[in-house]
């Protein structure tokens, strides 16, 4: 038995083409799809026409986007090819598609009226191919970069995965030895530093000189005339531990010494002694500081840890914010429940269908709840931040609004699915209204309510970390800050806390649900 | 004595469920209401304890018209009328004990019951009732964990906690298999014969009707079409039966139910 569809198909294809094959091909070359349409493959012609138009549109957009400063089709295309070689591929596929359209029109006209098969699959394959290549370019997919630069992420990822070195710190103490210098050299130059017994000190030679000078050249470049070279010796430093060389200039600002652009690193030997040569650096100092000889100070700084480890500030902050997050979720759930309850009764069909008025309220409440629920908490957070400013309260508000809608719907469905039988039975015993609610209604709705509430609490805590990202307080806020500061270890601590909390919560909610439901 | 006079119930959608029905039930009677599904049995029973408000008519019980009662008076009247349901109507997620204590709600102060507190006497009574129905082992289980037969015993126990003078049973055995049906009906028979409890029970199977009833009424499309004694129903003819159950009806004793019935009855 032949299906009706194939019969219609056959009838349509029994008609011969309106135009000869060569004309169909020419027409399709001018207006892609026209040849097919005239060959009685109207659908095929339409699909080809509209796809062709949209592909051309997309190509114009992408090419001009790739070469925005060029004018003229030829320049634009050449520039685009050079900048992004994928355009070459796109163009090749496009040209093949165009040629195929012409050939297809010829064939369509030829087989029109004959029982030969038309293959819509080829059209589909071509369209998918063209759109795929364009999509690849629009999506700026760069597998090469992804693969080759994947390794770059390892330091950051490894710090996120194991951030715990950052969880503890050792209290630090700065160990500093100094030497005085003066500029320019006059008869009252500072004496050499007095040696000390148990504290580090520096001895410089000479103790006076001139700093480097910068001279502006005519061609706007800057020439640096090096200052006096100073021989520095350090004594009594902690052995084998890096010493940082710092300057205190006459304007009392302190800065780290650089030699040839790089930070100078010196490591004292086992006796705590080192020596090095440095060039007196350039410093832009207001004239008022230079009258009657300016005093400089050279410092050798060593940071050493003293005493036992302690928890780092980051860890403490992460814990505090995690607790804040849990409470944001809790408060949001709490207010969500309280406010969702009245709405849930109004949104329960079995309670509201008694007359047209209450049914109207039912539809209204249902509709509003649905609209609120369909807006992401993130967007509510942004609105709340506008009203109450950054911080946990904004996060709570956003989650409360969303919870009311979500819980209201779930609760109302629980109420709708109540079995009226037990209520009838309790009423029949002579119980009053309150007793009937307590013994006939509550036991039926408590398990689903508890279940939905825990589910919501779970969601709210997870959401509150996300809401923190836009400034709604909690650990999410901290996490974004740390990520922006590229402090991946600290961010890792936050990520760990979030993961642990969510996992714990999952476990707890599953347990509670098992007990109650 | 319960006297129903010209009772009519028309539902909001216009369905005439009970049509001008009158009959009397002397104390100590085991009255069985028969009729096809949809003939108005449930509506009639629910009008008596006012789970459904009758449209017209009087329900005179102990000299009081139940149809006119409101508020506390109605609740006080309900306390004395126990009810057993086809689908048991237990609170699934409450314990058996709580379900049974529910029967005392009408006698208890509201606030203690909000905290699930019942007087000691009520608790003792609950255990006695459980024992009487042979389900004391199940007391702390959730109602939904019980089998159908056990659930219906809980339903009877709940009604008994009310110290009822009248027991309404709306197809109490329709969701049970025949053997269980007999054990449940025997409990009701017990209450009827030993405690002198008046029982109004709707039943589907003629065999059960013949076995347990002391008198019978038949409903068809809301109208009272049959009234008979135990003796009448034993001698009921096919014509009379068809009047109630419709033209295509056959005697239910012809069906396979007979076998299991016979066994239990003989024992
Ligand atoms: N709440 C209701 N609203 C409208 N019609 C109802 C309602 N309950 C029952 N009915 C109708 O009333 C008639 C009697 O029903 P019912 O008393 O349940 O009969 P039975 O218990 O004998 O099967 C039936 O036609 C039924 O459809
Ligand atoms: Mg019924």
XYZ file of N, CA and C in Angstrom, chain A residues 421-422 424-432 434-435 438-439 443 447 517, chain B residues 46 51 75 78 89-91 93-94 105-106 110 113-114 116 118 158 162:
108
model
N -10.324 12.629 51.594
C -10.888 11.566 52.434
C -10.618 11.749 53.919
N -9.339 11.846 54.316
C -9.042 11.990 55.743
C -9.689 13.230 56.359
N -12.500 14.577 55.494
C -13.893 14.202 55.675
C -14.043 13.335 56.930
N -13.129 12.376 57.088
C -13.215 11.458 58.220
C -13.029 12.195 59.539
N -12.072 13.134 59.581
C -11.840 13.861 60.828
C -13.046 14.750 61.134
N -13.598 15.384 60.095
C -14.793 16.202 60.295
C -15.920 15.344 60.882
N -16.045 14.140 60.384
C -17.148 13.276 60.806
C -17.055 12.887 62.277
N -15.865 13.000 62.889
C -15.764 12.629 64.299
C -16.276 13.722 65.212
N -16.609 14.884 64.637
C -17.068 15.997 65.454
C -15.937 16.939 65.813
N -14.806 16.798 65.150
C -13.686 17.703 65.405
C -14.026 19.089 64.881
N -13.456 20.133 65.530
C -13.718 21.484 65.028
C -12.740 21.822 63.914
N -10.137 23.880 63.572
C -8.700 23.839 63.866
C -8.200 22.409 63.968
N -8.985 21.593 64.672
C -8.580 20.199 64.830
C -8.555 19.477 63.485
N -5.425 20.478 61.794
C -4.260 19.891 62.461
C -4.146 18.392 62.195
N -5.266 17.697 62.199
C -5.209 16.236 62.072
C -5.496 15.722 60.666
N -0.862 16.832 58.532
C -0.039 15.639 58.309
C 0.147 15.339 56.827
N 5.037 16.530 54.969
C 6.168 15.905 54.258
C 6.548 16.613 52.961
N 9.917 12.292 55.045
C 8.990 12.044 53.942
C 8.728 10.553 53.754
N -24.024 10.416 53.926
C -23.326 11.654 54.289
C -24.284 12.764 54.689
N -22.026 15.549 56.462
C -20.845 15.838 55.648
C -21.337 16.492 54.372
N -21.503 19.556 65.733
C -20.323 18.766 66.106
C -20.642 17.800 67.239
N -22.433 14.941 65.791
C -21.530 14.090 65.011
C -20.722 13.145 65.895
N -10.057 6.242 54.521
C -9.854 7.659 54.858
C -9.012 7.872 56.106
N -7.971 7.070 56.241
C -7.034 7.305 57.336
C -6.039 8.370 56.890
N -5.415 9.024 57.891
C -4.336 9.941 57.548
C -3.090 9.081 57.384
N 0.011 9.312 56.752
C 1.341 9.535 57.322
C 1.309 9.727 58.824
N 0.130 9.523 59.419
C 0.082 9.552 60.881
C 0.085 8.111 61.373
N -11.369 13.603 69.189
C -11.204 15.052 69.020
C -12.448 15.827 69.435
N -13.606 15.297 69.077
C -14.849 15.999 69.362
C -15.089 16.171 70.849
N -9.568 21.947 72.565
C -8.841 22.212 71.321
C -7.338 22.318 71.529
N -5.060 19.289 72.076
C -4.976 18.425 70.893
C -4.092 19.035 69.815
N -3.934 20.370 69.847
C -3.017 20.992 68.882
C -1.590 20.489 69.120
N -1.024 17.517 70.209
C -1.159 16.054 70.203
C -1.232 15.472 71.612
N -3.597 14.007 74.555
C -4.931 13.486 74.841
C -4.962 13.009 76.288
N -11.373 3.978 65.016
C -11.519 5.429 65.114
C -12.976 5.790 65.395
N -15.444 7.228 69.359
C -16.427 8.293 69.551
C -17.537 7.877 70.514
